Amino acid sequence: RKEVEQDPGPFNVPEGATVAFNCTYSNSASQSFFWYRQDCRKEPKLLMSVYSSGNEDGRFTAQLNRASQYISLLIRDSKLSDSATYLCVVRSPTGNQFYFGTGTSLTVIP
Amino acid sequence: DAGVTQSPTHLIKTRGQQVTLRCSPISGHKSVSWYQQVLGQGPQFIFQYYEKEERGRGNFPDRFSARQFPNYSSELNVNALLLGDSALYLCASSLVGGANSPLHFGNGTRLTVT
């Protein structure tokens, strides 16, 4: 079983739409969770950390459900510039390894 | 402040050759990790180094090796290159100790093996 699983999409949504990405992880001892954004042929960049109580950064909201080992990212009022691949990332309990999902592709259409 | 820097940006090698990739972490970051990303997949963990010691190793063959220098920069070496080694190689640095310390990536080295 993969450490992190994501729906690869693609998601094609109109501008202004709300879109949600989901991710599951296999190791219940994992403590740190992140969402990264990756543009085509570029390096991944940190979008936001995911905290147990859930957290919001502008149009982006991240949620963590430890019981279900499930992480989500909600993007409201999608912009053309949100088009990218979104990577769900889980840090190993030992802290020395980060596990990446395959990424979910988002295209925001005018 | 400079971010994570990697060199070279692009590299073309032939099968059987050897390659060395270089990385300088963000100032103050003592941990350096290497990841391989093939098209359509998420980054896969290769190594983590901290204080010049290997602290973690992913599921990669012994052809892959790395080291970290006293200034915390790092090199990734790949011997006997195979076509399947063609990928984007990403170096990332992070603070050690903070549970929520994320990885900060360099621009990557795109390796093509022909």
mmCIF file of C-alpha atoms in Angstrom, chain B residues 46-57 65-66:
data_model
loop_
_atom_site.group_PDB
_atom_site.id
_atom_site.type_symbol
_atom_site.label_atom_id
_atom_site.label_comp_id
_atom_site.label_asym_id
_atom_site.label_seq_id
_atom_site.Cartn_x
_atom_site.Cartn_y
_atom_site.Cartn_z
ATOM 1 C CA ILE B 46 16.335 9.076 -2.069
ATOM 2 C CA PHE B 47 18.408 10.306 0.897
ATOM 3 C CA GLN B 48 18.376 12.587 3.883
ATOM 4 C CA TYR B 49 21.573 13.977 5.403
ATOM 5 C CA TYR B 50 22.001 15.860 8.633
ATOM 6 C CA GLU B 51 25.283 16.911 10.227
ATOM 7 C CA LYS B 52 27.142 15.072 7.445
ATOM 8 C CA GLU B 53 25.552 11.755 8.308
ATOM 9 C CA GLU B 54 23.013 9.760 6.327
ATOM 10 C CA ARG B 55 19.798 9.768 8.356
ATOM 11 C CA GLY B 56 17.490 8.113 5.878
ATOM 12 C CA ARG B 57 17.601 6.211 2.629
ATOM 13 C CA SER B 65 25.106 7.710 -3.189
ATOM 14 C CA ALA B 66 25.369 11.080 -1.529
#
